[in-house]
CSV table of C-alpha atoms in Angstrom, one decimal:
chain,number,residue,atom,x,y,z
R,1,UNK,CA,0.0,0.0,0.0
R,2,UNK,CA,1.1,3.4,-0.8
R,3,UNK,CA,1.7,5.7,2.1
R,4,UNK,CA,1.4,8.7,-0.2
R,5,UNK,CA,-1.4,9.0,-3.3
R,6,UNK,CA,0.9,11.1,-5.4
R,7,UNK,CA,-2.0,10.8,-7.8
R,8,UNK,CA,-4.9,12.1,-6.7
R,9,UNK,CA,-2.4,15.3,-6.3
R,10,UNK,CA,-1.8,14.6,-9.7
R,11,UNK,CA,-5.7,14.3,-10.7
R,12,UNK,CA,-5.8,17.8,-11.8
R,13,UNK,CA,-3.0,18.3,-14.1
R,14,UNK,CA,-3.7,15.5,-15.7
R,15,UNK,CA,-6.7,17.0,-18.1
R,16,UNK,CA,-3.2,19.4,-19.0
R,17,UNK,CA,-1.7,16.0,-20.6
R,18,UNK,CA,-2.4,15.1,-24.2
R,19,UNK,CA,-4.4,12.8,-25.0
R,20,UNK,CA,-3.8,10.0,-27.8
R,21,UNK,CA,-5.0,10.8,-31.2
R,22,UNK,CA,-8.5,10.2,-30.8
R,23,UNK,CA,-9.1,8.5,-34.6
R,24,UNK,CA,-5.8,6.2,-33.6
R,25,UNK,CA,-8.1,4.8,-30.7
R,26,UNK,CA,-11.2,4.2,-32.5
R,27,UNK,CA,-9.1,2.7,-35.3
R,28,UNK,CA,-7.0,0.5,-33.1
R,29,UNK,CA,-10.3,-0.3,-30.7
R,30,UNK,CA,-12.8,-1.3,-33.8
R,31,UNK,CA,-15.1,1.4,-32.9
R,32,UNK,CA,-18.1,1.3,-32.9
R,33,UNK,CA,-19.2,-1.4,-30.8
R,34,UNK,CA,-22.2,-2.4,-29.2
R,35,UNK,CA,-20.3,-3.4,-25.7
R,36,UNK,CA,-19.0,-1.8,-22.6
R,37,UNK,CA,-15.4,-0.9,-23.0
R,38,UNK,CA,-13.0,-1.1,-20.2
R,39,UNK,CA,-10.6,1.9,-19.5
R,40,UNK,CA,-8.2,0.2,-17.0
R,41,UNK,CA,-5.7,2.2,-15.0
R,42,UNK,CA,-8.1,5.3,-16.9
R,43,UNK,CA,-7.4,7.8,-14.0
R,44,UNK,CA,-9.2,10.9,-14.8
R,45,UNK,CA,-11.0,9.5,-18.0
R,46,UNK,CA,-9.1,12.0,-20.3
R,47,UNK,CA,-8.5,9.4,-23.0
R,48,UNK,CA,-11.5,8.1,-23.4
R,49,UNK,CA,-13.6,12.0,-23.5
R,50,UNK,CA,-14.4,10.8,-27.6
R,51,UNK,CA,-14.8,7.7,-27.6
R,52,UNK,CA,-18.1,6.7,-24.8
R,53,UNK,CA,-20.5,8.0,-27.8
R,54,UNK,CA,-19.1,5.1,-29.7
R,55,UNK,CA,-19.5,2.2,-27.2
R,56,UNK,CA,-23.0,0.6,-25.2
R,57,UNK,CA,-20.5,2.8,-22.0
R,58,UNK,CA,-16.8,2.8,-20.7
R,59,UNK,CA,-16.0,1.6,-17.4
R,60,UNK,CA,-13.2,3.6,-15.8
R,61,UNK,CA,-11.2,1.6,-13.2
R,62,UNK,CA,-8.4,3.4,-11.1
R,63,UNK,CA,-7.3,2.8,-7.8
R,64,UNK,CA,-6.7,6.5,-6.8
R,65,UNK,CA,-9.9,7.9,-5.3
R,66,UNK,CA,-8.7,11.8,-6.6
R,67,UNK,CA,-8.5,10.5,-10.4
R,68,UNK,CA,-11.7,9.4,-10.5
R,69,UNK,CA,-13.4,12.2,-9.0
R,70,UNK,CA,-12.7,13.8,-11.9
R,71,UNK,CA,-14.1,11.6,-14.5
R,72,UNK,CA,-17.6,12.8,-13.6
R,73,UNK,CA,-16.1,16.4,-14.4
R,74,UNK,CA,-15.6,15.2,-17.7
R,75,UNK,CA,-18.9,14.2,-18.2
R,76,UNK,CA,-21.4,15.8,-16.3
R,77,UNK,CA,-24.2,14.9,-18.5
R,78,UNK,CA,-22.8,11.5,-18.9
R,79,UNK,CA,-23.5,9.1,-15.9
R,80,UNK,CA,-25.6,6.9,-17.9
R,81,UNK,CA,-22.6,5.9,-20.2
R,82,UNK,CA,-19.5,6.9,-18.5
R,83,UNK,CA,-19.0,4.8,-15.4
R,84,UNK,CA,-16.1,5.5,-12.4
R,85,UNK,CA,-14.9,2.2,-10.4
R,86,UNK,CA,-12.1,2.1,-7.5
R,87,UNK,CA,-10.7,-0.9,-8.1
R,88,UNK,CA,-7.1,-2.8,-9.0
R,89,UNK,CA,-6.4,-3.9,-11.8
R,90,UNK,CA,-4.9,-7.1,-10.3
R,91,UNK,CA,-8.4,-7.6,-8.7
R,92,UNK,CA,-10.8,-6.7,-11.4
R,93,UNK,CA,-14.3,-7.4,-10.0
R,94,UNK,CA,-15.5,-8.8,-13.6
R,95,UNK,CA,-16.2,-12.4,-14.6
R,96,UNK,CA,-14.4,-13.9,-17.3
R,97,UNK,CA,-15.0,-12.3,-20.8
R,98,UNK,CA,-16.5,-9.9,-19.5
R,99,UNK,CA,-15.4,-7.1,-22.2
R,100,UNK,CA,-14.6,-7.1,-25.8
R,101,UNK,CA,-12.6,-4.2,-25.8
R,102,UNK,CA,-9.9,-2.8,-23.2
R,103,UNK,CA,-7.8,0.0,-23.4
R,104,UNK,CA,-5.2,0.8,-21.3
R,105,UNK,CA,-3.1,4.2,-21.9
R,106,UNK,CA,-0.4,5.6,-20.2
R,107,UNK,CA,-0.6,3.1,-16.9
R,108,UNK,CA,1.1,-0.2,-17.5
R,109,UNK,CA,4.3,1.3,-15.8
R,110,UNK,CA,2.1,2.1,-12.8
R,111,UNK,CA,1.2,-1.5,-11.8
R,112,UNK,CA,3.1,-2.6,-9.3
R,113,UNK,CA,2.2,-6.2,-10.4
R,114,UNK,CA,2.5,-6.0,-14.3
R,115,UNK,CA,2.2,-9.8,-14.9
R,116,UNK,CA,-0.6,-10.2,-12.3
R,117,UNK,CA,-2.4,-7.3,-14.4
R,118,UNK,CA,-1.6,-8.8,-17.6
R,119,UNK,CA,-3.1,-12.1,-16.1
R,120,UNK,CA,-6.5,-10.3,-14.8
R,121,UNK,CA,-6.8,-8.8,-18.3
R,122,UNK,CA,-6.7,-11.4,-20.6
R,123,UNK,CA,-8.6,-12.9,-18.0
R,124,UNK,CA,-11.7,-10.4,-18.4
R,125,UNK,CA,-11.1,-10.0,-22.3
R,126,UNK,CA,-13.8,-12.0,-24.0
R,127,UNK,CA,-12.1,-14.7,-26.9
R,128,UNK,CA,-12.1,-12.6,-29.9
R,129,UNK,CA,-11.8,-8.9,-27.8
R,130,UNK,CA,-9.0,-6.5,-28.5
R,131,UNK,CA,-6.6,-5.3,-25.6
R,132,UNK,CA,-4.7,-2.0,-26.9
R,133,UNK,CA,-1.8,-1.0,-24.7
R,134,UNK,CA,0.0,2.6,-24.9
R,135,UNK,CA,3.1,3.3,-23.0
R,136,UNK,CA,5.9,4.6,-23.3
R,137,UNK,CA,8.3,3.1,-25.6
R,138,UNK,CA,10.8,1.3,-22.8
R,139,UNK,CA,13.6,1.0,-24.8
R,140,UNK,CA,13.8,5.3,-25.7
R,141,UNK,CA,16.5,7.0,-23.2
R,142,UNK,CA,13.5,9.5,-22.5
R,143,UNK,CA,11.2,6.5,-21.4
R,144,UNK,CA,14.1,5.6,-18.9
R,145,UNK,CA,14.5,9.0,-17.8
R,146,UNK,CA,11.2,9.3,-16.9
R,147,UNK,CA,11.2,5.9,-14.9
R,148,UNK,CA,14.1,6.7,-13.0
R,149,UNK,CA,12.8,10.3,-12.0
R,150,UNK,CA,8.9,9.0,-11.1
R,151,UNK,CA,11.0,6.5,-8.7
R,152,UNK,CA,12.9,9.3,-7.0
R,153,UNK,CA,9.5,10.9,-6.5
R,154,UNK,CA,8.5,7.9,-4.4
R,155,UNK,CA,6.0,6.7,-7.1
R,156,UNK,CA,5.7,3.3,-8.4
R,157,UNK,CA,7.1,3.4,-12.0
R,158,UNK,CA,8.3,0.5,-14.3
R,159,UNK,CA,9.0,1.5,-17.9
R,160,UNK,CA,9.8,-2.1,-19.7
R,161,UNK,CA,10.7,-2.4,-23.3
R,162,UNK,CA,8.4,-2.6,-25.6
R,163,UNK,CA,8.8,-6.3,-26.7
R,164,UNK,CA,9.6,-7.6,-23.1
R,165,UNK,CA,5.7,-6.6,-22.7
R,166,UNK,CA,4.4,-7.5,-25.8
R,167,UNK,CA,6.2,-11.1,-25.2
R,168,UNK,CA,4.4,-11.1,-21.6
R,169,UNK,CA,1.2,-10.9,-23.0
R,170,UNK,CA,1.8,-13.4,-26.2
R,171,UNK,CA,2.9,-15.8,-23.3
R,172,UNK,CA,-0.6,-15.3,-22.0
R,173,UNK,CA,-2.2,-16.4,-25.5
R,174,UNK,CA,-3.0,-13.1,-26.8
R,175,UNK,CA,-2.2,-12.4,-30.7
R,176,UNK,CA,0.2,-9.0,-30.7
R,177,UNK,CA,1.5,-6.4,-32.9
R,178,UNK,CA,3.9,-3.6,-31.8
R,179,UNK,CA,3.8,0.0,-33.5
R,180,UNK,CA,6.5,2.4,-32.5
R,181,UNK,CA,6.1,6.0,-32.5
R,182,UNK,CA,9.0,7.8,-31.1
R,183,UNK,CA,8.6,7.6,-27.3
R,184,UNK,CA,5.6,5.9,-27.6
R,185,UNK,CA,4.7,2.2,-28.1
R,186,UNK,CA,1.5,0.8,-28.6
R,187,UNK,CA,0.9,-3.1,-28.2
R,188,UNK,CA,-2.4,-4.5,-30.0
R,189,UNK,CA,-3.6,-7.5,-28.8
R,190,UNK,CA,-6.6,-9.9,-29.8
R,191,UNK,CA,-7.5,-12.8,-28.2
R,192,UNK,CA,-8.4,-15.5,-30.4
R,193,UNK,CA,-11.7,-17.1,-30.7
């Protein structure tokens, strides 16, 4: 447990950050869909602001209590579709398949356990469902830079390279592809039928 939330003081400069190209996601997510997608280790809901309309509702699951304050912020009008949820993503409160679409952006290094939260996603990801990944790319100098500096700050952060992650979660039985934009890596992941 951590003895200092260092984000929910981060919760509102967060909406500062930019957010990933929002015609990437939909692209890379197969939207539109008719299901609930999953924004795990969402935090303030900042990534997903364009893409609820195109999904049956996005569940937003963060641990930190001040990140998800503000994803109500966001969308005000929006409690029917956009849904906040304290929860770990090593202890997702789902049953099995339970969503055809996950997305997790700007997190991964976060997780304390990153092969526990691999496990618990593939685990909720229905047979056929698409798991899209963006983190920093792990093997950039920047990436590492910013690893080692969010660990001086007392915060939990593990930048790995790209295809040590993307081999994690082929060893789990997910289908993956890798594209590499400068700093940023994105893994795209489909679990077969």
């Amino acid at each position: 447990m951590r003895l200092f939330d260092h984000f929910d003081l981060l919760a509102p400069l967060m909406d500062r950050a930019p957010a990933p190209d929002p015609d990437r996601m939909r692209s890379l997510l197969d939207l539109p869909c008719r299901e609930l997608l999953l924004d795990a280790g969402g935090g303030t809901g900042r990534v997903i602001h364009q893409l609820a309309q195109e999904t049956a509702g996005v569940l937003v699951v963060d641990i930190s209590q001040g990140m998800l304050k503000k994803v109500l912020t966001h969308y005000p009008n929006s409690t029917d579709r956009v849904h906040p949820l304290r929860a770990s993503v090593n202890q997702l409160p789902f049953p099995d398949g339970s969503f055809s679409r996950i997305l997790v952006v700007d997190a991964w290094h976060h997780f304390a356990d990153q092969a526990g939260a691999a496990d618990e996603l593939v685990r909720v990801l229905a047979h056929g469902g698409r798991l899209i990944i963006g983190e920093p790319n792990g093997d950039t100098t920047g990436a590492r830079i910013m690893s080692f500096i969010e660990r001086l700050a007392l915060m939990y952060s593990h930048v790995l390279p790209i295809q040590e992650l993307a081999d994690m979660l082929r060893t789990r039985g997910l289908e993956v592809t890798v594209q590499i934009q400068g700093m940023s890596a994105t893994c795209i992941c489909i679990k077969p039928a």
